PDB file of C-alpha atoms in Angstrom:
ATOM      1  CA  MET A   1     -19.296 -38.366 -11.455  1.00  0.00           C
ATOM      2  CA  THR A   2     -16.163 -36.118 -12.812  1.00  0.00           C
ATOM      3  CA  ILE A   3     -13.319 -35.815 -10.678  1.00  0.00           C
ATOM      4  CA  THR A   4     -10.242 -33.161 -11.925  1.00  0.00           C
ATOM      5  CA  VAL A   5      -6.663 -34.274 -10.964  1.00  0.00           C
ATOM      6  CA  LEU A   6      -4.028 -32.368 -10.648  1.00  0.00           C
ATOM      7  CA  TYR A   7      -0.233 -33.636 -11.514  1.00  0.00           C
ATOM      8  CA  PHE A   8       2.967 -30.513  -9.775  1.00  0.00           C
ATOM      9  CA  ALA A   9       6.527 -31.134 -11.086  1.00  0.00           C
ATOM     10  CA  ARG A  10       8.572 -34.324 -11.338  1.00  0.00           C
ATOM     11  CA  LEU A  11       5.538 -36.230 -11.744  1.00  0.00           C
ATOM     12  CA  ARG A  12       3.244 -33.618 -14.178  1.00  0.00           C
ATOM     13  CA  GLU A  13       6.708 -33.173 -16.683  1.00  0.00           C
ATOM     14  CA  GLU A  14       6.611 -36.992 -17.128  1.00  0.00           C
ATOM     15  CA  PHE A  15       3.500 -37.672 -17.759  1.00  0.00           C
ATOM     16  CA  GLY A  16       3.180 -34.189 -19.440  1.00  0.00           C
ATOM     17  CA  ILE A  17      -0.475 -33.163 -18.623  1.00  0.00           C
ATOM     18  CA  ALA A  18      -0.660 -30.305 -15.595  1.00  0.00           C
ATOM     19  CA  GLU A  19      -4.533 -31.067 -15.357  1.00  0.00           C
ATOM     20  CA  GLU A  20      -7.870 -32.625 -16.423  1.00  0.00           C
ATOM     21  CA  SER A  21     -10.696 -33.681 -15.179  1.00  0.00           C
ATOM     22  CA  ILE A  22     -11.631 -37.598 -15.842  1.00  0.00           C
ATOM     23  CA  PRO A  23     -14.936 -39.188 -14.495  1.00  0.00           C
ATOM     24  CA  PHE A  24     -14.308 -41.423 -12.039  1.00  0.00           C
ATOM     25  CA  ALA A  25     -16.876 -44.003 -10.024  1.00  0.00           C
ATOM     26  CA  ALA A  26     -17.032 -43.157  -6.620  1.00  0.00           C
ATOM     27  CA  GLY A  27     -14.362 -44.785  -4.998  1.00  0.00           C
ATOM     28  CA  THR A  28     -10.849 -44.356  -3.111  1.00  0.00           C
ATOM     29  CA  VAL A  29      -7.056 -42.738  -4.118  1.00  0.00           C
ATOM     30  CA  ALA A  30      -6.009 -46.345  -4.623  1.00  0.00           C
ATOM     31  CA  ALA A  31      -9.086 -46.758  -7.112  1.00  0.00           C
ATOM     32  CA  LEU A  32      -7.909 -43.626  -9.022  1.00  0.00           C
ATOM     33  CA  LEU A  33      -4.239 -44.843  -9.023  1.00  0.00           C
ATOM     34  CA  ASP A  34      -5.155 -48.240 -10.264  1.00  0.00           C
ATOM     35  CA  ILE A  35      -6.915 -46.297 -13.331  1.00  0.00           C
ATOM     36  CA  LEU A  36      -3.712 -43.915 -14.133  1.00  0.00           C
ATOM     37  CA  ARG A  37      -1.757 -46.962 -13.753  1.00  0.00           C
ATOM     38  CA  GLY A  38      -3.520 -48.339 -16.345  1.00  0.00           C
ATOM     39  CA  ARG A  39      -2.289 -45.848 -19.214  1.00  0.00           C
ATOM     40  CA  GLY A  40       1.448 -47.818 -19.539  1.00  0.00           C
ATOM     41  CA  PRO A  41       4.622 -48.088 -18.520  1.00  0.00           C
ATOM     42  CA  GLU A  42       5.374 -44.306 -17.692  1.00  0.00           C
ATOM     43  CA  TRP A  43       2.386 -43.854 -15.754  1.00  0.00           C
ATOM     44  CA  ALA A  44       2.655 -47.401 -13.963  1.00  0.00           C
ATOM     45  CA  GLN A  45       6.288 -46.515 -13.633  1.00  0.00           C
ATOM     46  CA  GLN A  46       5.338 -43.339 -11.934  1.00  0.00           C
ATOM     47  CA  LEU A  47       3.022 -44.044  -9.485  1.00  0.00           C
ATOM     48  CA  SER A  48       4.396 -47.794  -8.572  1.00  0.00           C
ATOM     49  CA  ALA A  49       3.836 -48.155  -4.896  1.00  0.00           C
ATOM     50  CA  GLU A  50       7.934 -49.046  -4.343  1.00  0.00           C
ATOM     51  CA  CYS A  51       7.615 -44.809  -6.054  1.00  0.00           C
ATOM     52  CA  ASN A  52       7.411 -41.666  -2.930  1.00  0.00           C
ATOM     53  CA  TYR A  53       4.140 -39.248  -4.311  1.00  0.00           C
ATOM     54  CA  ARG A  54       2.427 -38.316  -1.997  1.00  0.00           C
ATOM     55  CA  VAL A  55      -2.000 -37.804  -2.780  1.00  0.00           C
ATOM     56  CA  ALA A  56      -3.741 -34.867  -1.120  1.00  0.00           C
ATOM     57  CA  ILE A  57      -8.270 -34.243  -1.701  1.00  0.00           C
ATOM     58  CA  ASN A  58      -8.666 -31.336  -1.297  1.00  0.00           C
ATOM     59  CA  GLN A  59      -6.051 -29.700  -0.294  1.00  0.00           C
ATOM     60  CA  LYS A  60      -5.246 -31.399   2.288  1.00  0.00           C
ATOM     61  CA  LEU A  61      -2.785 -34.848   2.535  1.00  0.00           C
ATOM     62  CA  VAL A  62      -4.683 -37.792   2.585  1.00  0.00           C
ATOM     63  CA  ASP A  63      -3.074 -41.855   2.542  1.00  0.00           C
ATOM     64  CA  VAL A  64      -4.419 -44.530   0.010  1.00  0.00           C
ATOM     65  CA  GLY A  65      -8.258 -45.947   1.692  1.00  0.00           C
ATOM     66  CA  ALA A  66      -9.192 -41.921   0.830  1.00  0.00           C
ATOM     67  CA  ALA A  67     -12.489 -42.541  -0.383  1.00  0.00           C
ATOM     68  CA  ILE A  68     -13.392 -39.576  -3.205  1.00  0.00           C
ATOM     69  CA  LYS A  69     -16.342 -38.283  -3.861  1.00  0.00           C
ATOM     70  CA  ALA A  70     -17.911 -36.125  -7.033  1.00  0.00           C
ATOM     71  CA  GLY A  71     -16.393 -32.758  -7.615  1.00  0.00           C
ATOM     72  CA  ASP A  72     -13.037 -33.645  -5.357  1.00  0.00           C
ATOM     73  CA  GLU A  73      -9.956 -31.969  -6.330  1.00  0.00           C
ATOM     74  CA  VAL A  74      -6.874 -34.960  -6.251  1.00  0.00           C
ATOM     75  CA  ALA A  75      -2.828 -33.827  -6.730  1.00  0.00           C
ATOM     76  CA  ILE A  76      -0.850 -36.132  -6.405  1.00  0.00           C
ATOM     77  CA  PHE A  77       3.079 -35.076  -7.073  1.00  0.00           C
ATOM     78  CA  PRO A  78       6.628 -36.536  -5.251  1.00  0.00           C
ATOM     79  CA  PRO A  79       7.931 -35.177  -2.309  1.00  0.00           C
ATOM     80  CA  VAL A  80       7.788 -31.519  -1.216  1.00  0.00           C
ATOM     81  CA  THR A  81      11.187 -29.981  -0.858  1.00  0.00           C
ATOM     82  CA  GLY A  82      10.621 -26.371  -0.640  1.00  0.00           C
ATOM     83  CA  GLY A  83      12.212 -23.974   2.057  1.00  0.00           C
TER      84      GLY A  83
ATOM     85  CA  MET B   1      -0.210 -13.998  10.845  1.00  0.00           C
ATOM     86  CA  LYS B   2       1.241 -13.130   7.862  1.00  0.00           C
ATOM     87  CA  ILE B   3       1.822 -15.651   5.511  1.00  0.00           C
ATOM     88  CA  SER B   4       2.689 -14.998   1.813  1.00  0.00           C
ATOM     89  CA  VAL B   5       3.169 -16.984  -0.666  1.00  0.00           C
ATOM     90  CA  GLN B   6       5.247 -15.106  -3.433  1.00  0.00           C
ATOM     91  CA  GLU B   7       7.146 -13.998  -5.966  1.00  0.00           C
ATOM     92  CA  ASN B   8       8.500 -10.892  -5.290  1.00  0.00           C
ATOM     93  CA  ASP B   9      11.977 -10.726  -2.810  1.00  0.00           C
ATOM     94  CA  PHE B  10      10.490  -9.461   0.652  1.00  0.00           C
ATOM     95  CA  ASP B  11      12.871  -7.504   2.889  1.00  0.00           C
ATOM     96  CA  ALA B  12      13.664  -8.894   5.989  1.00  0.00           C
ATOM     97  CA  ALA B  13      13.284  -5.668   8.532  1.00  0.00           C
ATOM     98  CA  MET B  14      10.909  -4.456   6.898  1.00  0.00           C
ATOM     99  CA  GLU B  15       8.927  -7.399   8.014  1.00  0.00           C
ATOM    100  CA  ILE B  16      10.401  -8.041  11.746  1.00  0.00           C
ATOM    101  CA  ALA B  17       9.042  -4.248  12.336  1.00  0.00           C
ATOM    102  CA  GLU B  18       5.856  -5.206  10.942  1.00  0.00           C
ATOM    103  CA  LEU B  19       5.532  -8.108  13.391  1.00  0.00           C
ATOM    104  CA  ARG B  20       6.191  -5.862  16.321  1.00  0.00           C
ATOM    105  CA  ALA B  21       4.694  -3.301  15.783  1.00  0.00           C
ATOM    106  CA  ASN B  22       2.647  -1.694  18.358  1.00  0.00           C
ATOM    107  CA  ASN B  23       2.304  -4.986  20.451  1.00  0.00           C
ATOM    108  CA  ALA B  24       5.139  -4.425  24.099  1.00  0.00           C
ATOM    109  CA  ARG B  25       4.622  -7.982  25.076  1.00  0.00           C
ATOM    110  CA  ILE B  26       6.555  -9.304  22.720  1.00  0.00           C
ATOM    111  CA  GLY B  27      10.700  -9.735  24.292  1.00  0.00           C
ATOM    112  CA  ALA B  28      12.158 -11.624  20.916  1.00  0.00           C
ATOM    113  CA  ILE B  29      11.639 -12.038  17.254  1.00  0.00           C
ATOM    114  CA  ALA B  30      13.760 -15.440  15.820  1.00  0.00           C
ATOM    115  CA  SER B  31      14.460 -15.188  12.493  1.00  0.00           C
ATOM    116  CA  PHE B  32      14.855 -17.321   9.554  1.00  0.00           C
ATOM    117  CA  ILE B  33      15.517 -16.545   6.720  1.00  0.00           C
ATOM    118  CA  GLY B  34      16.581 -20.213   2.879  1.00  0.00           C
ATOM    119  CA  LEU B  35      18.441 -19.128   0.198  1.00  0.00           C
ATOM    120  CA  VAL B  36      19.870 -20.191  -2.674  1.00  0.00           C
ATOM    121  CA  ARG B  37      23.459 -21.874  -1.949  1.00  0.00           C
ATOM    122  CA  ASP B  38      25.700 -22.249  -4.199  1.00  0.00           C
ATOM    123  CA  ASN B  39      25.653 -26.227  -4.428  1.00  0.00           C
ATOM    124  CA  ASN B  40      24.095 -29.305  -3.752  1.00  0.00           C
ATOM    125  CA  ALA B  41      23.897 -32.691  -4.112  1.00  0.00           C
ATOM    126  CA  GLY B  42      28.747 -32.254  -4.852  1.00  0.00           C
ATOM    127  CA  ASP B  43      27.610 -29.969  -8.185  1.00  0.00           C
ATOM    128  CA  ALA B  44      27.471 -26.088  -9.233  1.00  0.00           C
ATOM    129  CA  VAL B  45      23.962 -24.492  -8.728  1.00  0.00           C
ATOM    130  CA  THR B  46      23.734 -21.721 -10.630  1.00  0.00           C
ATOM    131  CA  ALA B  47      19.675 -20.662 -10.233  1.00  0.00           C
ATOM    132  CA  MET B  48      16.449 -22.519  -9.271  1.00  0.00           C
ATOM    133  CA  THR B  49      12.505 -22.214 -10.136  1.00  0.00           C
ATOM    134  CA  LEU B  50      10.735 -22.791  -7.110  1.00  0.00           C
ATOM    135  CA  GLU B  51       7.384 -24.816  -8.095  1.00  0.00           C
ATOM    136  CA  HIS B  52       4.072 -24.873  -5.615  1.00  0.00           C
ATOM    137  CA  TYR B  53       0.276 -25.789  -5.246  1.00  0.00           C
ATOM    138  CA  PRO B  54      -1.168 -22.678  -5.691  1.00  0.00           C
ATOM    139  CA  ALA B  55      -4.730 -23.611  -4.086  1.00  0.00           C
ATOM    140  CA  MET B  56      -2.445 -25.321  -0.373  1.00  0.00           C
ATOM    141  CA  SER B  57       0.928 -23.682  -0.434  1.00  0.00           C
ATOM    142  CA  ALA B  58      -0.517 -20.646   2.258  1.00  0.00           C
ATOM    143  CA  SER B  59      -3.433 -22.205   3.659  1.00  0.00           C
ATOM    144  CA  ILE B  60      -0.461 -25.767   4.592  1.00  0.00           C
ATOM    145  CA  LEU B  61       1.344 -22.837   6.096  1.00  0.00           C
ATOM    146  CA  LEU B  62      -1.155 -20.854   7.768  1.00  0.00           C
ATOM    147  CA  ASP B  63      -1.404 -24.238   9.372  1.00  0.00           C
ATOM    148  CA  ILE B  64       1.064 -25.075  10.648  1.00  0.00           C
ATOM    149  CA  GLY B  65       1.380 -21.628  12.357  1.00  0.00           C
ATOM    150  CA  GLU B  66      -0.723 -21.573  14.288  1.00  0.00           C
ATOM    151  CA  GLN B  67       0.190 -24.958  15.058  1.00  0.00           C
ATOM    152  CA  ALA B  68       3.172 -22.956  16.575  1.00  0.00           C
ATOM    153  CA  MET B  69       0.664 -20.828  18.088  1.00  0.00           C
ATOM    154  CA  ARG B  70      -1.646 -23.331  19.853  1.00  0.00           C
ATOM    155  CA  ARG B  71       2.038 -24.914  21.358  1.00  0.00           C
ATOM    156  CA  TRP B  72       4.372 -21.688  22.368  1.00  0.00           C
ATOM    157  CA  ARG B  73       3.632 -19.187  23.926  1.00  0.00           C
ATOM    158  CA  ILE B  74       4.402 -16.847  20.867  1.00  0.00           C
ATOM    159  CA  GLU B  75       2.932 -13.317  19.993  1.00  0.00           C
ATOM    160  CA  ASP B  76       3.034 -13.593  16.648  1.00  0.00           C
ATOM    161  CA  VAL B  77       4.485 -14.842  13.550  1.00  0.00           C
ATOM    162  CA  THR B  78       5.388 -14.141   9.692  1.00  0.00           C
ATOM    163  CA  VAL B  79       5.896 -16.655   7.093  1.00  0.00           C
ATOM    164  CA  ILE B  80       6.746 -15.705   3.179  1.00  0.00           C
ATOM    165  CA  HIS B  81       7.755 -18.327   1.076  1.00  0.00           C
ATOM    166  CA  ARG B  82       8.584 -16.896  -3.131  1.00  0.00           C
ATOM    167  CA  THR B  83       7.694 -19.188  -6.001  1.00  0.00           C
ATOM    168  CA  GLY B  84       9.324 -18.392  -9.898  1.00  0.00           C
ATOM    169  CA  THR B  85      12.948 -18.734 -10.560  1.00  0.00           C
ATOM    170  CA  LEU B  86      15.532 -17.809  -8.568  1.00  0.00           C
ATOM    171  CA  GLN B  87      18.945 -16.810  -8.531  1.00  0.00           C
ATOM    172  CA  LEU B  88      22.162 -17.621  -7.045  1.00  0.00           C
ATOM    173  CA  GLY B  89      21.980 -15.802  -3.686  1.00  0.00           C
ATOM    174  CA  GLU B  90      17.633 -14.518  -3.507  1.00  0.00           C
ATOM    175  CA  GLN B  91      16.086 -14.901  -0.212  1.00  0.00           C
ATOM    176  CA  ILE B  92      12.869 -17.885  -0.626  1.00  0.00           C
ATOM    177  CA  VAL B  93      11.895 -18.114   3.074  1.00  0.00           C
ATOM    178  CA  LEU B  94      11.392 -16.210   5.921  1.00  0.00           C
ATOM    179  CA  VAL B  95      10.176 -17.329   8.655  1.00  0.00           C
ATOM    180  CA  ALA B  96       9.985 -14.536  11.892  1.00  0.00           C
ATOM    181  CA  VAL B  97       8.895 -15.485  15.540  1.00  0.00           C
ATOM    182  CA  ALA B  98       7.811 -13.148  17.919  1.00  0.00           C
ATOM    183  CA  ALA B  99       7.292 -13.850  21.610  1.00  0.00           C
ATOM    184  CA  PRO B 100       7.605 -12.561  24.973  1.00  0.00           C
ATOM    185  CA  HIS B 101      10.732 -14.503  25.386  1.00  0.00           C
ATOM    186  CA  ARG B 102      13.801 -16.178  23.153  1.00  0.00           C
ATOM    187  CA  HIS B 103      12.866 -19.632  23.791  1.00  0.00           C
ATOM    188  CA  ASP B 104       9.876 -20.030  22.742  1.00  0.00           C
ATOM    189  CA  ALA B 105      10.556 -18.049  19.574  1.00  0.00           C
ATOM    190  CA  PHE B 106      13.951 -20.145  18.633  1.00  0.00           C
ATOM    191  CA  LEU B 107      11.192 -23.351  19.152  1.00  0.00           C
ATOM    192  CA  ALA B 108       8.103 -22.418  16.909  1.00  0.00           C
ATOM    193  CA  CYS B 109      11.006 -20.773  14.243  1.00  0.00           C
ATOM    194  CA  GLU B 110      12.737 -24.152  13.633  1.00  0.00           C
ATOM    195  CA  PHE B 111       9.044 -25.834  14.108  1.00  0.00           C
ATOM    196  CA  ILE B 112       8.047 -24.025  12.060  1.00  0.00           C
ATOM    197  CA  MET B 113      10.744 -24.509   9.311  1.00  0.00           C
ATOM    198  CA  ASP B 114      10.634 -27.554   9.855  1.00  0.00           C
ATOM    199  CA  PHE B 115       7.382 -28.929   8.888  1.00  0.00           C
ATOM    200  CA  LEU B 116       7.399 -25.751   5.585  1.00  0.00           C
ATOM    201  CA  LYS B 117      10.459 -28.511   5.107  1.00  0.00           C
ATOM    202  CA  THR B 118       7.845 -31.728   4.948  1.00  0.00           C
ATOM    203  CA  ALA B 119       4.388 -31.010   4.061  1.00  0.00           C
ATOM    204  CA  ALA B 120       3.944 -27.614   2.721  1.00  0.00           C
ATOM    205  CA  PRO B 121       3.343 -28.426  -1.680  1.00  0.00           C
ATOM    206  CA  PHE B 122       6.912 -25.953  -3.181  1.00  0.00           C
ATOM    207  CA  TRP B 123       9.349 -27.918  -5.085  1.00  0.00           C
ATOM    208  CA  LYS B 124      12.663 -26.910  -6.213  1.00  0.00           C
ATOM    209  CA  LYS B 125      14.085 -27.792  -8.919  1.00  0.00           C
ATOM    210  CA  GLU B 126      17.857 -26.364  -9.842  1.00  0.00           C
ATOM    211  CA  ARG B 127      19.857 -25.352 -12.839  1.00  0.00           C
ATOM    212  CA  THR B 128      23.754 -26.963 -12.667  1.00  0.00           C
ATOM    213  CA  ALA B 129      25.710 -26.985 -15.550  1.00  0.00           C
ATOM    214  CA  GLN B 130      24.951 -30.800 -16.641  1.00  0.00           C
ATOM    215  CA  GLY B 131      21.546 -29.151 -17.222  1.00  0.00           C
ATOM    216  CA  GLU B 132      17.736 -28.621 -15.069  1.00  0.00           C
ATOM    217  CA  ARG B 133      17.006 -31.611 -11.984  1.00  0.00           C
ATOM    218  CA  TRP B 134      14.732 -31.951  -9.231  1.00  0.00           C
ATOM    219  CA  VAL B 135      16.000 -31.997  -6.136  1.00  0.00           C
ATOM    220  CA  GLU B 136      15.412 -34.698  -3.780  1.00  0.00           C
ATOM    221  CA  PRO B 137      13.857 -34.770  -0.802  1.00  0.00           C
ATOM    222  CA  ARG B 138      15.982 -35.132   2.561  1.00  0.00           C
ATOM    223  CA  ALA B 139      15.718 -38.259   4.481  1.00  0.00           C
ATOM    224  CA  THR B 140      17.192 -35.142   7.579  1.00  0.00           C
ATOM    225  CA  ASP B 141      14.469 -33.015   6.978  1.00  0.00           C
ATOM    226  CA  GLU B 142      11.853 -36.244   7.315  1.00  0.00           C
ATOM    227  CA  GLU B 143      13.726 -37.084  10.003  1.00  0.00           C
ATOM    228  CA  ALA B 144      13.979 -33.255  11.755  1.00  0.00           C
ATOM    229  CA  ARG B 145       9.307 -32.924  11.074  1.00  0.00           C
ATOM    230  CA  GLN B 146      10.096 -36.610  13.364  1.00  0.00           C
ATOM    231  CA  SER B 147      11.278 -35.266  16.190  1.00  0.00           C
ATOM    232  CA  TRP B 148       8.550 -32.891  17.288  1.00  0.00           C
ATOM    233  CA  ILE B 149       6.035 -35.454  17.538  1.00  0.00           C
ATOM    234  CA  ASP B 150       5.953 -36.016  20.829  1.00  0.00           C
ATOM    235  CA  PRO B 151       2.580 -36.628  21.792  1.00  0.00           C
ATOM    236  CA  THR B 152       3.609 -37.157  25.835  1.00  0.00           C
ATOM    237  CA  ASP B 153       5.152 -34.159  25.316  1.00  0.00           C
ATOM    238  CA  ILE B 154       3.676 -30.190  24.455  1.00  0.00           C
ATOM    239  CA  SER B 155       5.820 -28.503  25.421  1.00  0.00           C
ATOM    240  CA  GLY B 156       9.031 -28.572  23.465  1.00  0.00           C
ATOM    241  CA  ARG B 157      11.896 -31.454  22.202  1.00  0.00           C
TER     242      ARG B 157
END
């Protein structure tokens, strides 16, 4: 299946990408993060467990145990700082 | 409820006039305006750029406003958040709450801001003499949000 992954703010800059479509076998956010961390040291560091970032599926904040379905929009971003 | 995420500036007086129009039950309006301040974390700030997650930012502001309307006796809410590049002194955000009485208006206004600061997907990048940098979240913002979460008390703090 294919999913869309979006990156914002610091993560968008560090990864040099704002949006991508990637093939993903059904699984959790944790499984997706594992795949992304495998892309290289920058990805592994920015998405390490110690780093502070949030994940949303279809615009709703979720935790790493949440399941991702085909066609989902997954967004990964740093803690928000608006207002 | 009016929720807007926009690049353009807003006129708070006009927004408040609109908020209270044709509703004689309103006896109090509390509002908050956030501005681009000239310093942060010890450095002079000259401008900032606000990035957001367009598909999510307005919908979460609506959700926060609806939570406030369920929790307090309020008549209507306006939330406007700007994006893009903002210069020193420019307006960033407006929250205005109309209610029969001031207590509900004050509390709901602060509640909306505390949740906006910690849940709405906006990110500030500030310009300083040393270059641009992403603004770090403040622990006090998260503490402020947590202070509203008390299952034994649904009326206020």
